CSV table of C-alpha atoms in Angstrom, one decimal:
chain,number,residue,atom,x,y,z
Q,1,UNK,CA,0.0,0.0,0.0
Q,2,UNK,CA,1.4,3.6,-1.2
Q,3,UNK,CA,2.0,5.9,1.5
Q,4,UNK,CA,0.8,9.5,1.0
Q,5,UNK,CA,-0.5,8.7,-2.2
Q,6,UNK,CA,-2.4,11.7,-3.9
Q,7,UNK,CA,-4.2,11.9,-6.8
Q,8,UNK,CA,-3.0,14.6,-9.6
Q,9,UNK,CA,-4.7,15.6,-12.8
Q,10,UNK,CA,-2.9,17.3,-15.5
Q,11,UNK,CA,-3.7,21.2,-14.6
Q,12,UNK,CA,-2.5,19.6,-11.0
Q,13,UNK,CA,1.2,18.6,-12.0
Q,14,UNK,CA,1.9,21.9,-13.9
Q,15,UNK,CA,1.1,23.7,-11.3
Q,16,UNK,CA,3.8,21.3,-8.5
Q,17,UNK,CA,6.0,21.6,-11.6
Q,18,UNK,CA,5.6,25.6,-12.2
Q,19,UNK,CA,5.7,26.0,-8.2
Q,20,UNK,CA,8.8,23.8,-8.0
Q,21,UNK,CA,10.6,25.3,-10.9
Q,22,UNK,CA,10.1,28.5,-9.1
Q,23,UNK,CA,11.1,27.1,-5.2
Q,24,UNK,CA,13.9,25.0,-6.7
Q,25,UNK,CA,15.3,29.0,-8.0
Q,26,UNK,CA,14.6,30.2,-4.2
Q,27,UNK,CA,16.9,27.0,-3.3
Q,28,UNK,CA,19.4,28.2,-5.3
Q,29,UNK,CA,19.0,31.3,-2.6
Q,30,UNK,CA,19.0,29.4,0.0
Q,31,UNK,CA,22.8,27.7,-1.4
Q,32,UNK,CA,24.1,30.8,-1.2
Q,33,UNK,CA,22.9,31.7,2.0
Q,34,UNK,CA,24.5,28.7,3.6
Q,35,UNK,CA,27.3,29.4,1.7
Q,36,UNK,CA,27.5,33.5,3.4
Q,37,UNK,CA,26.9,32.0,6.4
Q,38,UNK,CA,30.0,29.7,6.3
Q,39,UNK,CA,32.4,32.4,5.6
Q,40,UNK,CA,31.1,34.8,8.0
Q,41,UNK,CA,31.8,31.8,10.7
Q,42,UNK,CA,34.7,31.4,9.1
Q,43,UNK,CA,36.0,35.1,9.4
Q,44,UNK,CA,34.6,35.3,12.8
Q,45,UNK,CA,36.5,32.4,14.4
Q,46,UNK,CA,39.9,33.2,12.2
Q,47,UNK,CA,39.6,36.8,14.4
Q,48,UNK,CA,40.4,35.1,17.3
Q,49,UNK,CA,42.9,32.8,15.9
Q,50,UNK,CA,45.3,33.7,17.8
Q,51,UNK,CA,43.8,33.0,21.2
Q,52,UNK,CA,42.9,29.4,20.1
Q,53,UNK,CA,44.7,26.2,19.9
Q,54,UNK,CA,43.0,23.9,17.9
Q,55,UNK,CA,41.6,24.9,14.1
Q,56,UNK,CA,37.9,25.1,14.4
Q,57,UNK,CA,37.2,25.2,11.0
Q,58,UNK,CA,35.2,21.9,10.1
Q,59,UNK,CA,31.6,23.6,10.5
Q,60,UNK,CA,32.5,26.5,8.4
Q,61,UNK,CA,34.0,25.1,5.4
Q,62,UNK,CA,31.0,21.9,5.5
Q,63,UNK,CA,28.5,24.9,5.3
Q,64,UNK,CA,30.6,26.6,2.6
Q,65,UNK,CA,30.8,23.2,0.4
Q,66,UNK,CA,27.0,22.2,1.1
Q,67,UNK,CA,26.3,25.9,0.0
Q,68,UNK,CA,27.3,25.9,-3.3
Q,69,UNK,CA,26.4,22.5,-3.5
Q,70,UNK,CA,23.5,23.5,-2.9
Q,71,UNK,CA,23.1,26.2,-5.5
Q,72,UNK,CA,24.2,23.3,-8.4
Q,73,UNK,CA,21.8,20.9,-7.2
Q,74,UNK,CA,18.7,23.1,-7.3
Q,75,UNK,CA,19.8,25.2,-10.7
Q,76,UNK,CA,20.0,21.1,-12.1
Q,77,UNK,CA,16.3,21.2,-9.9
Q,78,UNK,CA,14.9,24.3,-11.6
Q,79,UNK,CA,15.6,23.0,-15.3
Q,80,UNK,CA,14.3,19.8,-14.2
Q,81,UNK,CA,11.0,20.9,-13.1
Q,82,UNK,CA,10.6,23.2,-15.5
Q,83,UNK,CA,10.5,20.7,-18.5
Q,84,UNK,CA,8.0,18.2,-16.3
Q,85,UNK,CA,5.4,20.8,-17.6
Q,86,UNK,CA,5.9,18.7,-21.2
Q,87,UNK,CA,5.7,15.4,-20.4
Q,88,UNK,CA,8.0,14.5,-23.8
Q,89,UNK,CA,10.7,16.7,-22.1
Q,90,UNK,CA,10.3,14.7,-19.3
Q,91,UNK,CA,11.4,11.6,-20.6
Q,92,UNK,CA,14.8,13.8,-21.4
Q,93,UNK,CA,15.1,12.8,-17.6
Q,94,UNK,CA,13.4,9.8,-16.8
Q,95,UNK,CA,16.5,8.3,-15.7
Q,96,UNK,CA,18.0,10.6,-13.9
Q,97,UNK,CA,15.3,11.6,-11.9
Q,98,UNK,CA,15.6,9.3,-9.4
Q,99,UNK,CA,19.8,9.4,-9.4
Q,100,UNK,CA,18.9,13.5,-8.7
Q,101,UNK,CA,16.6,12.8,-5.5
Q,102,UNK,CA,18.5,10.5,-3.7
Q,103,UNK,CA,21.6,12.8,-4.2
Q,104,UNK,CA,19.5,15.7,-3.1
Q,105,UNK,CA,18.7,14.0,-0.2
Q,106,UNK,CA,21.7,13.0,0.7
Q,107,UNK,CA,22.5,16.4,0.6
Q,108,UNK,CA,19.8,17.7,2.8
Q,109,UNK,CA,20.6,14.9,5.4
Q,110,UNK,CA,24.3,16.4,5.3
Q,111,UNK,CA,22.3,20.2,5.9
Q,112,UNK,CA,21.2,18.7,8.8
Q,113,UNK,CA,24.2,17.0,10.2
Q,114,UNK,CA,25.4,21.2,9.7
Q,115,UNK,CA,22.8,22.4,12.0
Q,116,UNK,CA,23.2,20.1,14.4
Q,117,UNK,CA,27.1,20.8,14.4
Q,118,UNK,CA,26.5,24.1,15.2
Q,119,UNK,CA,25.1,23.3,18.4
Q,120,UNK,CA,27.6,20.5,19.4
Q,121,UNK,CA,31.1,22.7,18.4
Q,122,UNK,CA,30.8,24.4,22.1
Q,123,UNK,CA,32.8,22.0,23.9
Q,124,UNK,CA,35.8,22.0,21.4
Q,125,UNK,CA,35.4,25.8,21.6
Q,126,UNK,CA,35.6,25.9,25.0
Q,127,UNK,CA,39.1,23.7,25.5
Q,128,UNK,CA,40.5,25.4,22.7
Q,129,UNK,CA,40.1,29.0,24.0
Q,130,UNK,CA,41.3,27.1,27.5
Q,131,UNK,CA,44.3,26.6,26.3
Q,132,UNK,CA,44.4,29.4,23.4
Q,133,UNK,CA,44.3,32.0,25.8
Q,134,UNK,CA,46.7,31.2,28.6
Q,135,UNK,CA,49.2,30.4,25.8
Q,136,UNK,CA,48.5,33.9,24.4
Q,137,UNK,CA,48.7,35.5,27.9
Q,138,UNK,CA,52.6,34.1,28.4
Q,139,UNK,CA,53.7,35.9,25.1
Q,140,UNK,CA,51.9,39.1,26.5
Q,141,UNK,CA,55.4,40.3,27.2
Q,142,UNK,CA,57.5,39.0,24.3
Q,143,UNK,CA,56.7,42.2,22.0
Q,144,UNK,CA,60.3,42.3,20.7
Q,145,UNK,CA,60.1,38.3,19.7
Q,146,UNK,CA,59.2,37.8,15.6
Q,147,UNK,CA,55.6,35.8,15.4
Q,148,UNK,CA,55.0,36.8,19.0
Q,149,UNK,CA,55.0,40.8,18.4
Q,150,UNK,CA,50.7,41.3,17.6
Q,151,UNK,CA,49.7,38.9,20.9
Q,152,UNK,CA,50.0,41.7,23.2
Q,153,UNK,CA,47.9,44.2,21.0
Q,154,UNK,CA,45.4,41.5,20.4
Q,155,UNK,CA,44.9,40.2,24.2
Q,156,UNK,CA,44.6,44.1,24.7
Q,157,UNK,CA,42.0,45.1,22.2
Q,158,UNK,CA,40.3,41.8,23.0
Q,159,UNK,CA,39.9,42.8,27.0
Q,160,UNK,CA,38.7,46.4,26.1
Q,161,UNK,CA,36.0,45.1,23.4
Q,162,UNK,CA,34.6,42.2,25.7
Q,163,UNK,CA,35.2,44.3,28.8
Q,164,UNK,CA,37.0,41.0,29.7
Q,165,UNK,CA,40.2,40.2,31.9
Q,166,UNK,CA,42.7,36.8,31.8
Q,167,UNK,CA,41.4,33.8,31.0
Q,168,UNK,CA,39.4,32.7,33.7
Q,169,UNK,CA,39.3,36.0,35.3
Q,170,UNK,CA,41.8,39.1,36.4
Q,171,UNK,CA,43.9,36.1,38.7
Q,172,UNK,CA,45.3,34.6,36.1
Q,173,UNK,CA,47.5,38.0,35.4
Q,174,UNK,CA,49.1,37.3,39.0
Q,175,UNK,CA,50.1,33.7,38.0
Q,176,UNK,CA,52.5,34.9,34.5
Q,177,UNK,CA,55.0,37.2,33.8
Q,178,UNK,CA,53.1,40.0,31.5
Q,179,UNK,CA,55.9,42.9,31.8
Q,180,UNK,CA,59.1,42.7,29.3
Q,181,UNK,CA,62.2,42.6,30.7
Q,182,UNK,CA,63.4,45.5,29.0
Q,183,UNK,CA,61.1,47.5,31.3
Q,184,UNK,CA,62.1,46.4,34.7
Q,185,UNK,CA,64.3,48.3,36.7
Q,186,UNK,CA,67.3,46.6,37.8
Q,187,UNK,CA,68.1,49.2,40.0
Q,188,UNK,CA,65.2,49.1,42.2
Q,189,UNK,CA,65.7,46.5,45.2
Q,190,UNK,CA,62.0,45.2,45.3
Q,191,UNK,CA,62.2,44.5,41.3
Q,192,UNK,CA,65.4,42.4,42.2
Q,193,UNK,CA,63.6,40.5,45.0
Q,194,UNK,CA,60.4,39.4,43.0
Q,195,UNK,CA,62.5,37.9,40.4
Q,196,UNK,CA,64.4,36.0,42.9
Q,197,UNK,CA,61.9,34.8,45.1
Q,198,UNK,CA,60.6,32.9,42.1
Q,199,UNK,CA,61.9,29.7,40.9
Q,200,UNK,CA,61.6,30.4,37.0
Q,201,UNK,CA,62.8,33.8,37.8
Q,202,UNK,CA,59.5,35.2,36.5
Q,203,UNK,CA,58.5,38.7,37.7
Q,204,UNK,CA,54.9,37.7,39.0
Q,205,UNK,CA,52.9,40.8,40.7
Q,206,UNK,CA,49.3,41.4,41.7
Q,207,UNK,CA,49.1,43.6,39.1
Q,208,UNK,CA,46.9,43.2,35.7
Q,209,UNK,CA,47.4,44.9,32.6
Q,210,UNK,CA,45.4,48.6,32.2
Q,211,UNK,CA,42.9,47.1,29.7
Q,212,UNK,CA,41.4,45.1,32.7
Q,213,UNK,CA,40.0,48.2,33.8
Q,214,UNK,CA,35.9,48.6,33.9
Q,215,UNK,CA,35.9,51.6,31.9
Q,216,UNK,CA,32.2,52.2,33.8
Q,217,UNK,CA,33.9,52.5,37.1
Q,218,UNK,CA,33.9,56.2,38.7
Q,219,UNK,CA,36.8,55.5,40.5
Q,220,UNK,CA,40.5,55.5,38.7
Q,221,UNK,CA,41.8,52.4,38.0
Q,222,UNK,CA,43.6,50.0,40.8
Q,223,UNK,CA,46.2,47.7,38.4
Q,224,UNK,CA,48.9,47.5,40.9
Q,225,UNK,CA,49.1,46.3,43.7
Q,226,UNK,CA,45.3,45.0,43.8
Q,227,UNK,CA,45.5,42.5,46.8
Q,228,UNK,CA,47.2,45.7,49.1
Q,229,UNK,CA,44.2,46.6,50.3
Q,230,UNK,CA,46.8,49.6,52.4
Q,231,UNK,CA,48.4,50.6,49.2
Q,232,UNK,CA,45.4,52.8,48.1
Q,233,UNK,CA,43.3,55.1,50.0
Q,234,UNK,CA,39.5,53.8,50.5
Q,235,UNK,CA,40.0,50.7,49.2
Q,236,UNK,CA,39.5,47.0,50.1
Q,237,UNK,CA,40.6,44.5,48.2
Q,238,UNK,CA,37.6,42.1,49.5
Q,239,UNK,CA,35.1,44.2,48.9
Q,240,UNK,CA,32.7,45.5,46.1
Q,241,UNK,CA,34.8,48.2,45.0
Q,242,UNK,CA,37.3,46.6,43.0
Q,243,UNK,CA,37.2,48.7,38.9
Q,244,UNK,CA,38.4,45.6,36.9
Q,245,UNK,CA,36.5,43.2,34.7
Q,246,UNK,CA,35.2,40.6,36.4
Q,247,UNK,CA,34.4,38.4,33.7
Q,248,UNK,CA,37.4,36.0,32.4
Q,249,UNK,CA,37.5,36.4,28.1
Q,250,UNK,CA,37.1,32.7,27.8
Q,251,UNK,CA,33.6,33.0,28.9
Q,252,UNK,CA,33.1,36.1,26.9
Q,253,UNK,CA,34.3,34.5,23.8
Q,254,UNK,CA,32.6,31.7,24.7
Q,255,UNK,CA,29.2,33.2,25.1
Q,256,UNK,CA,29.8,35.3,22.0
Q,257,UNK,CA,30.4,32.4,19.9
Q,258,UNK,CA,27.5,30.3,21.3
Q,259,UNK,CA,25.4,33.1,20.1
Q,260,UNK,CA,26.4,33.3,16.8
Q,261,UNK,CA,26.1,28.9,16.9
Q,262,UNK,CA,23.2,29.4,17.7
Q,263,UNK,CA,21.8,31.7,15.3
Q,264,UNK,CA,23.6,30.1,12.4
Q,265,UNK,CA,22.1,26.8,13.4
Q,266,UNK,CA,18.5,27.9,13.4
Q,267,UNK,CA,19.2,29.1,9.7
Q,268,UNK,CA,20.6,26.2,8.8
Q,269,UNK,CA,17.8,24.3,10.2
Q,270,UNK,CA,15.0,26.3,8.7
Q,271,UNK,CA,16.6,26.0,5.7
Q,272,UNK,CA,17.2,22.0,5.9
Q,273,UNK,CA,13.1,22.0,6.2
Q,274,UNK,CA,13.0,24.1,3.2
Q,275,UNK,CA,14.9,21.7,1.1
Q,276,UNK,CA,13.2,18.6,2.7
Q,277,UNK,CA,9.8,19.9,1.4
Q,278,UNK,CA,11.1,20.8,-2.0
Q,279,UNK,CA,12.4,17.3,-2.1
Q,280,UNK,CA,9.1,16.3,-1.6
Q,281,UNK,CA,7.0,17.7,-3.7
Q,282,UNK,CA,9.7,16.6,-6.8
Q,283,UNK,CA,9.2,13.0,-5.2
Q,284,UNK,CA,5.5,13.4,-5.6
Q,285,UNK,CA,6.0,15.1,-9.5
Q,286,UNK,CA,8.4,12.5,-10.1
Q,287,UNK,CA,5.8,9.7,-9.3
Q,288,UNK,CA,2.9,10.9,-10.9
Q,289,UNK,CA,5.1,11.7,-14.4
Q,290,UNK,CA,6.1,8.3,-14.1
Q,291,UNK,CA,2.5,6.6,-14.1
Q,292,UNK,CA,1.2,9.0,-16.8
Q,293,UNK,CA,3.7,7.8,-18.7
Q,294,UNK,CA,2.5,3.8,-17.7
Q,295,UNK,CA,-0.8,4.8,-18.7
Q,296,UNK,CA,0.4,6.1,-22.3
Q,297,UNK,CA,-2.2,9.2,-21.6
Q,298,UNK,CA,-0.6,12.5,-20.7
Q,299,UNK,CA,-3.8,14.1,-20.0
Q,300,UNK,CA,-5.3,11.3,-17.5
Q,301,UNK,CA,-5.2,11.3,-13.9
Q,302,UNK,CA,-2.4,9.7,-12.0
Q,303,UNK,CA,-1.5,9.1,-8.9
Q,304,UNK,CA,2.1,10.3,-6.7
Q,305,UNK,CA,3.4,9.1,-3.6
Q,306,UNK,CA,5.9,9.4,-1.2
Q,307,UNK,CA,6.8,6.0,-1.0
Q,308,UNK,CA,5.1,3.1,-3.0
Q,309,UNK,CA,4.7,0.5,-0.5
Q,310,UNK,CA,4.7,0.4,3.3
Q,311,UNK,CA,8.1,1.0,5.1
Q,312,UNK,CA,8.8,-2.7,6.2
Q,313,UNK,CA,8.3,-3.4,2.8
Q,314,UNK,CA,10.3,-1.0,0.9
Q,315,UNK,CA,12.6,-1.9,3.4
Q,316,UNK,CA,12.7,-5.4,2.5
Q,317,UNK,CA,13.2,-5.1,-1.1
Q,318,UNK,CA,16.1,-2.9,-0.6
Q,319,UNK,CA,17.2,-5.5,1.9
Q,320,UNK,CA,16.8,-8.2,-0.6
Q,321,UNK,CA,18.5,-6.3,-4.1
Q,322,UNK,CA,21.3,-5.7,-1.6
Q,323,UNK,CA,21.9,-9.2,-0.4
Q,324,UNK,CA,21.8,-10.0,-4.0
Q,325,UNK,CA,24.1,-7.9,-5.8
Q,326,UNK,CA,27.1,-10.1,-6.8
Q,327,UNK,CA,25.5,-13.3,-6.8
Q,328,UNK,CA,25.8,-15.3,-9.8
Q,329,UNK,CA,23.5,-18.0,-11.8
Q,330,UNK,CA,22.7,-20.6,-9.9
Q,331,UNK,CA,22.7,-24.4,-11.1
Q,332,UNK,CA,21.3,-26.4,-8.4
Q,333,UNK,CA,18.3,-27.6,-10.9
Q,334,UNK,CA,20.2,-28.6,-13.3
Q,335,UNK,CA,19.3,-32.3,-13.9
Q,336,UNK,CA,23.3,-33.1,-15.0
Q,337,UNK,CA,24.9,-31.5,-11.9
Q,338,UNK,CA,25.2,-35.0,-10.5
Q,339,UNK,CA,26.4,-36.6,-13.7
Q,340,UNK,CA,30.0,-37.6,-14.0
Q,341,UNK,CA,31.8,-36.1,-16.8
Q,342,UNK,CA,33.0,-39.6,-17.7
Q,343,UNK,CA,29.3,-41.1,-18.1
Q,344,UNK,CA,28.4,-37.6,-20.1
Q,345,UNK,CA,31.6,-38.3,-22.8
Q,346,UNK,CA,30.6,-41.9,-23.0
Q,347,UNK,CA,26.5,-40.8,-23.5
Q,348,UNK,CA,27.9,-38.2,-26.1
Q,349,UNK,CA,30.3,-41.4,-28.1
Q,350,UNK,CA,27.1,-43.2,-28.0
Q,351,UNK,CA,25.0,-40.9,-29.9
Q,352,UNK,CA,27.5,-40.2,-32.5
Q,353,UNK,CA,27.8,-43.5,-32.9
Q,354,UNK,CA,24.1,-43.9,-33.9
Q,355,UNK,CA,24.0,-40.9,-35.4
């Protein structure tokens, strides 16, 4: 029994072909949609390059290939429908009509697989700006090393546009060495003493770099000496008072990111049931074509579907042509399988001989 099977008269399938031809074109819209929104992830993530470990370009560049896959598939789509309005055309594609919809389908499957990425690529996100930033944070200083000479300008326009500070949070700054040698004071005894209290030698102070600052905050900014709560006047290091970014730029960039994940996944989702629709409507013109044509009369009615038997059934028969392919003639029945080839030569001499 045909699933969804619906009846269509002639006026009926020019219109599903003259409504495809025309949704098949918006498709081709749609392509290039997925493909903008691809680079524009793209872009966006190589931004922050620097600040990230791993390359997290996988989801961009899939919704870059399935868009202008895309825009082929439905163009091929558009020219398609266009010439089911003659059903003579249509025999132009009788055979590949069927090769077209379960490659567009694969296709919108792999849409889907896109959307659902989206949503999934937090977690790598978040262990790759884990480790992105803190790497970025110890080559604050190194602004006189080659390759190592733009990290300090982009930690520092990345804290002042998140409002952001460290990785985690304005701590981290105590636990790395973010002021060049070349601008420490030898001379000065306390300088001296911090770099050999350390182990590595590192010149670690409770101090954060000036784009920390909440630029919100009334008071001046406190960037040294932050945990001295006697070192400035009215101040307490424990209480609510203290003018720096609270919020670490791993969960800024996190948040910001998930955002734009999220609102590229709702497109590409939207558009996924787009395509799954169009796909079914060429199903249904496909079908109908195809019995018009059984029939011999291109102006009778004829029926589409979306599938021609029951599931379990379909399912079966594609279960069973697989489990065939490859298998040759069989010769169980033959009546001389069991027949030696010596008593076949010697039936053979006999009939000659009569013969």
């Amino acid at each position: 029994m045909a699933i969804l099977k619906v009846t269509f008269t002639k006026t009926k399938r020019n219109i599903l072909a003259q409504a495809l031809w025309v949704l098949n074109w918006v498709s081709v819209i749609t392509g290039l949609t997925l493909f903008s929104l691809g680079l524009f992830l793209k872009v966006e993530i190589q931004k922050r390059q620097e600040v990230m470990t791993n390359e997290i370009h996988m989801v961009p560049n899939m919704l870059i290939g399935v868009g202008l896959a895309t825009c082929s598939i439905n163009f091929l789509g558009g020219k398609i429908c266009y010439d089911c309005m003659d059903t003579t055309a249509f025999l132009h594609w009788k055979l590949l009509m069927l090769p077209y919809i379960i490659c567009t389908f694969f296709f919108t499957l792999y849409i889907l697989v896109g959307a659902l990425m989206c949503h999934a690529m937090r977690s790598d996100l978040e262990e790759s700006l884990l480790l992105g930033l803190w790497d970025a944070m110890c080559y604050y200083k190194d602004t006189d090393i080659p390759g190592c000479c733009y990290i300090k300008h982009s930690i520092d326009l990345l804290q002042m546009q998140f409002q952001c500070c460290g990785n985690g949070g304005f701590r981290d700054w105590f636990h790395i060495q973010w002021v060049s040698h070349c601008y420490l004071d030898m001379s000065i005894s306390n300088v001296v003493d911090q770099l050999q209290s350390n182990v590595e030698g590192k010149y670690l102070t409770d101090a954060v770099p000036f784009t920390c600052c909440n630029v919100h905050f009334p008071r001046p900014c406190i960037q040294h000496q932050i945990t001295n709560s006697s070192a400035h006047y009215n101040y307490n290091y424990h209480g609510a008072e203290l003018n720096l970014n609270q919020k670490g730029c791993r969960q800024a960039l996190l948040q910001y990111y998930t955002q734009i994940m999220q609102f590229v996944g709702l497109i590409v989702l939207i558009i996924w049931l787009f395509e799954l629709s169009v796909l079914t409507c060429m199903h249904f013109l496909q079908t109908s074509i195809e019995n018009v044509l059984r029939l011999g009369d291109s102006e009778s009615e004829s029926d589409g579907w979306l599938l021609k038997n029951s599931i379990s059934e379909t399912v079966q028969h594609n279960f069973n042509i697989i489990k065939n392919l490859g298998k040759c003639y069989q010769v169980d029945d033959d009546p001389n399988i069991d027949v030696s080839s010596t008593s076949r030569q010697t039936q053979e001499a006999c009939t000659l001989a009569k013969s």
